[in-house]
């Protein structure tokens, strides 16, 4: 169930937040792994869930307003804390983006099954890779010796982070939802690219190789972009070769 529109154009039969539990205004976190640059994880308070007769993991009806727009949808709350997700498609309907991140939220009792909308930059639920195949849920880790406020992505090697830290023998805490109180390791975000969109990958490659991606959602690279990437890789190979030669020349 989802409905949305412009606040000024709401009809008499449209949802009225006056009859719902008002939470507060939230400022969504920036997240460079999400297609719109936003993290849709919203941290609520226990009293918010209690007000609508819900417990962590229960479905709730979410009503939100931002930038003159409104949206109403149903979704399961998080099982490990008081919070609920706002998928990317829902954020787009509110006109939210990295420079316009403020949203006001209300809750109500759920009346039907929650929607199954997935969101690749939401930190809970099933994930879908660039090939469209379902992947396992992402895992994150907090390593106090590295930083008490920065979380890392766990790599496929299980005891290592995407940025290369071996935390198997260190004090650490693993979890599936980093919430909004911690900062993300930027190196992990870049290296953990399975869940990045084609556009995000092309934008990142363009930043490295010095070309600008075209508007839209690029599925292919132009010949000019491929040539730029080829030149960039060749330059890296030459630099590595020069460094290796210098090391070999160094006296023992």
XYZ file of C-alpha atoms in Angstrom:
252
model
C 0.000 0.000 0.000
C 1.413 3.370 -1.031
C -0.151 6.730 -1.857
C 1.475 10.115 -2.397
C 1.005 13.554 -3.898
C 1.338 17.306 -3.399
C 0.118 18.652 -0.053
C -1.726 21.569 -1.662
C -3.671 19.183 -3.890
C -4.810 16.779 -1.155
C -8.464 15.828 -1.315
C -10.902 15.135 1.505
C -10.289 11.396 1.260
C -6.498 11.744 1.432
C -4.659 10.822 4.689
C -4.704 13.490 7.404
C -1.692 13.468 9.787
C -3.814 15.213 12.426
C -5.197 11.774 13.310
C -1.767 10.100 13.442
C 1.054 10.035 15.981
C 3.550 12.797 15.225
C 7.199 11.787 15.652
C 9.348 14.745 14.627
C 11.499 16.075 11.788
C 14.420 13.913 10.730
C 17.488 14.767 8.721
C 18.508 11.739 6.676
C 22.198 10.859 6.636
C 24.252 11.118 3.497
C 25.296 7.735 2.111
C 27.487 7.572 -0.991
C 26.594 3.910 -1.570
C 22.945 4.773 -2.242
C 21.718 5.863 -5.659
C 20.350 9.173 -4.333
C 23.121 9.717 -1.792
C 20.813 9.200 1.192
C 20.470 6.612 3.947
C 16.803 5.679 4.383
C 17.225 4.315 7.909
C 15.143 6.436 10.322
C 15.778 6.068 14.039
C 12.579 6.397 16.083
C 11.985 6.325 19.830
C 10.334 3.469 21.704
C 7.478 5.782 22.647
C 6.736 6.313 18.931
C 6.115 2.604 18.415
C 4.220 2.328 21.690
C 1.906 5.157 20.621
C 0.640 3.076 17.688
C 0.644 -0.254 19.537
C 3.693 -1.618 17.744
C 6.834 -3.411 18.871
C 10.172 -3.696 17.035
C 9.598 -5.856 13.963
C 5.881 -5.031 13.701
C 4.444 -3.311 10.619
C 3.379 0.333 10.896
C 1.791 2.889 8.639
C 4.279 5.672 7.822
C 3.165 9.138 6.736
C 5.843 11.657 5.738
C 5.985 15.185 4.376
C 8.855 17.033 2.721
C 9.206 19.930 0.321
C 5.466 20.317 -0.229
C 4.905 16.608 -0.906
C 3.456 13.753 1.135
C 3.604 9.958 1.083
C 1.869 7.158 3.000
C 3.145 3.582 3.068
C 3.324 0.522 5.322
C 6.548 -1.175 6.357
C 7.993 -3.465 9.025
C 9.900 -1.652 11.748
C 13.412 -2.815 12.583
C 13.643 -5.879 14.793
C 16.690 -4.764 16.801
C 15.731 -1.172 17.580
C 13.000 1.427 17.244
C 13.247 2.493 13.650
C 11.806 2.155 10.166
C 13.122 2.394 6.627
C 12.187 4.775 3.843
C 13.094 3.139 0.499
C 14.771 5.085 -2.277
C 11.637 5.157 -4.453
C 9.659 6.679 -1.571
C 12.368 9.292 -0.937
C 12.270 10.261 -4.593
C 8.498 10.808 -4.428
C 9.134 13.317 -1.624
C 11.818 15.093 -3.623
C 14.513 14.232 -1.102
C 18.164 14.343 -2.157
C 21.623 14.945 -0.676
C 20.979 18.703 -0.421
C 17.358 18.385 0.762
C 17.365 15.747 3.500
C 14.749 16.922 6.011
C 11.532 14.918 6.352
C 8.699 15.120 8.913
C 7.238 11.819 10.068
C 3.967 10.506 11.531
C 3.000 6.906 12.419
C -0.274 5.013 12.511
C -1.401 1.434 13.070
C -0.865 -0.845 10.071
C -3.950 -2.268 8.399
C -2.411 -4.607 5.822
C 0.752 -6.509 4.979
C 3.784 -4.220 4.567
C 5.002 -3.524 1.045
C 7.863 -5.593 -0.297
C 9.740 -2.683 -1.870
C 13.455 -3.317 -1.674
C 16.056 -0.588 -1.415
C 19.683 -1.119 -2.269
C 21.126 1.858 0.049
C 18.605 0.536 3.028
C 20.627 -1.398 5.573
C 18.120 -4.157 6.235
C 16.343 -6.727 4.104
C 17.333 -8.555 0.944
C 19.903 -7.049 -1.379
C 20.008 -7.226 -5.178
C 23.247 -7.143 -7.150
C 23.892 -5.333 -10.435
C 22.931 -8.520 -12.258
C 19.548 -8.536 -10.530
C 20.359 -11.596 -8.461
C 19.537 -11.704 -4.773
C 22.608 -11.459 -2.580
C 23.090 -12.130 1.094
C 22.335 -9.393 3.603
C 25.187 -6.990 4.097
C 27.190 -7.186 7.294
C 29.029 -4.408 9.061
C 31.572 -4.308 11.838
C 32.667 -1.795 14.461
C 36.336 -2.064 15.479
C 37.016 0.089 18.584
C 40.791 -0.053 18.094
C 40.335 1.504 14.650
C 37.562 3.953 15.525
C 34.719 3.953 18.062
C 32.378 5.843 15.684
C 33.233 4.473 12.228
C 31.829 1.211 10.887
C 33.254 -0.980 8.111
C 31.783 -3.307 5.491
C 32.613 -6.982 6.081
C 34.193 -8.530 2.994
C 33.529 -11.974 1.552
C 36.617 -13.185 3.453
C 34.439 -12.850 6.565
C 37.111 -11.723 9.030
C 38.328 -8.790 6.942
C 36.818 -5.445 6.069
C 36.461 -4.269 2.482
C 39.260 -1.767 3.139
C 41.619 -4.562 4.246
C 41.536 -4.590 8.066
C 41.833 -8.078 9.571
C 39.603 -7.881 12.645
C 39.461 -11.596 13.465
C 41.800 -11.274 16.440
C 40.623 -7.810 17.500
C 37.741 -6.685 19.657
C 34.813 -6.042 17.311
C 31.031 -6.045 17.012
C 29.185 -7.251 13.910
C 25.680 -6.144 12.911
C 23.373 -5.878 9.882
C 22.038 -2.346 10.455
C 24.535 0.450 11.248
C 21.722 2.899 11.979
C 22.408 6.614 11.854
C 24.703 7.171 14.834
C 27.915 5.904 13.195
C 30.041 7.158 10.307
C 30.797 4.928 7.341
C 34.338 4.024 6.255
C 34.656 5.730 2.857
C 37.255 3.213 1.629
C 34.871 0.332 2.394
C 32.022 2.097 0.604
C 34.074 2.427 -2.564
C 35.488 -1.095 -2.492
C 32.122 -2.722 -1.678
C 30.739 -2.122 -5.171
C 28.440 -5.133 -5.677
C 25.419 -3.071 -4.703
C 26.404 0.093 -6.563
C 24.328 1.081 -9.585
C 25.853 1.304 -13.067
C 25.659 5.083 -12.862
C 27.508 5.172 -9.538
C 30.218 2.903 -10.919
C 30.613 4.994 -14.072
C 30.713 8.213 -12.021
C 33.428 6.764 -9.799
C 35.460 5.523 -12.761
C 35.059 8.927 -14.384
C 36.447 10.644 -11.299
C 39.503 8.378 -11.423
C 40.094 8.545 -15.193
C 39.126 12.173 -15.706
C 35.910 12.013 -17.741
C 32.360 13.089 -16.920
C 29.499 10.603 -17.131
C 26.538 11.593 -19.282
C 23.118 12.248 -17.807
C 20.736 9.328 -17.390
C 21.561 5.795 -16.287
C 24.582 4.630 -18.295
C 24.628 0.898 -18.928
C 27.558 1.156 -21.349
C 30.642 3.299 -21.671
C 31.253 5.301 -24.821
C 34.408 4.691 -26.834
C 35.857 7.953 -25.559
C 35.244 6.882 -21.968
C 36.751 3.461 -22.601
C 39.831 5.090 -24.150
C 40.158 7.334 -21.090
C 39.961 4.286 -18.823
C 42.517 2.435 -20.955
C 44.927 5.399 -20.788
C 44.396 5.626 -17.036
C 45.161 1.927 -16.534
C 48.263 2.174 -18.765
C 49.514 5.135 -16.740
C 49.047 3.163 -13.522
C 50.917 0.200 -15.008
C 53.786 2.475 -16.045
C 53.936 4.013 -12.578
C 54.011 0.570 -10.960
C 56.712 -0.559 -13.384
C 58.825 2.517 -12.580
C 58.409 1.971 -8.837
C 59.392 -1.678 -9.206
C 62.452 -0.719 -11.241
C 63.512 1.857 -8.630
C 63.153 -0.743 -5.868
C 65.319 -3.205 -7.808
C 67.992 -0.533 -8.255
C 68.050 0.351 -4.577
C 71.202 -0.902 -2.780
C 70.715 -3.873 -0.479
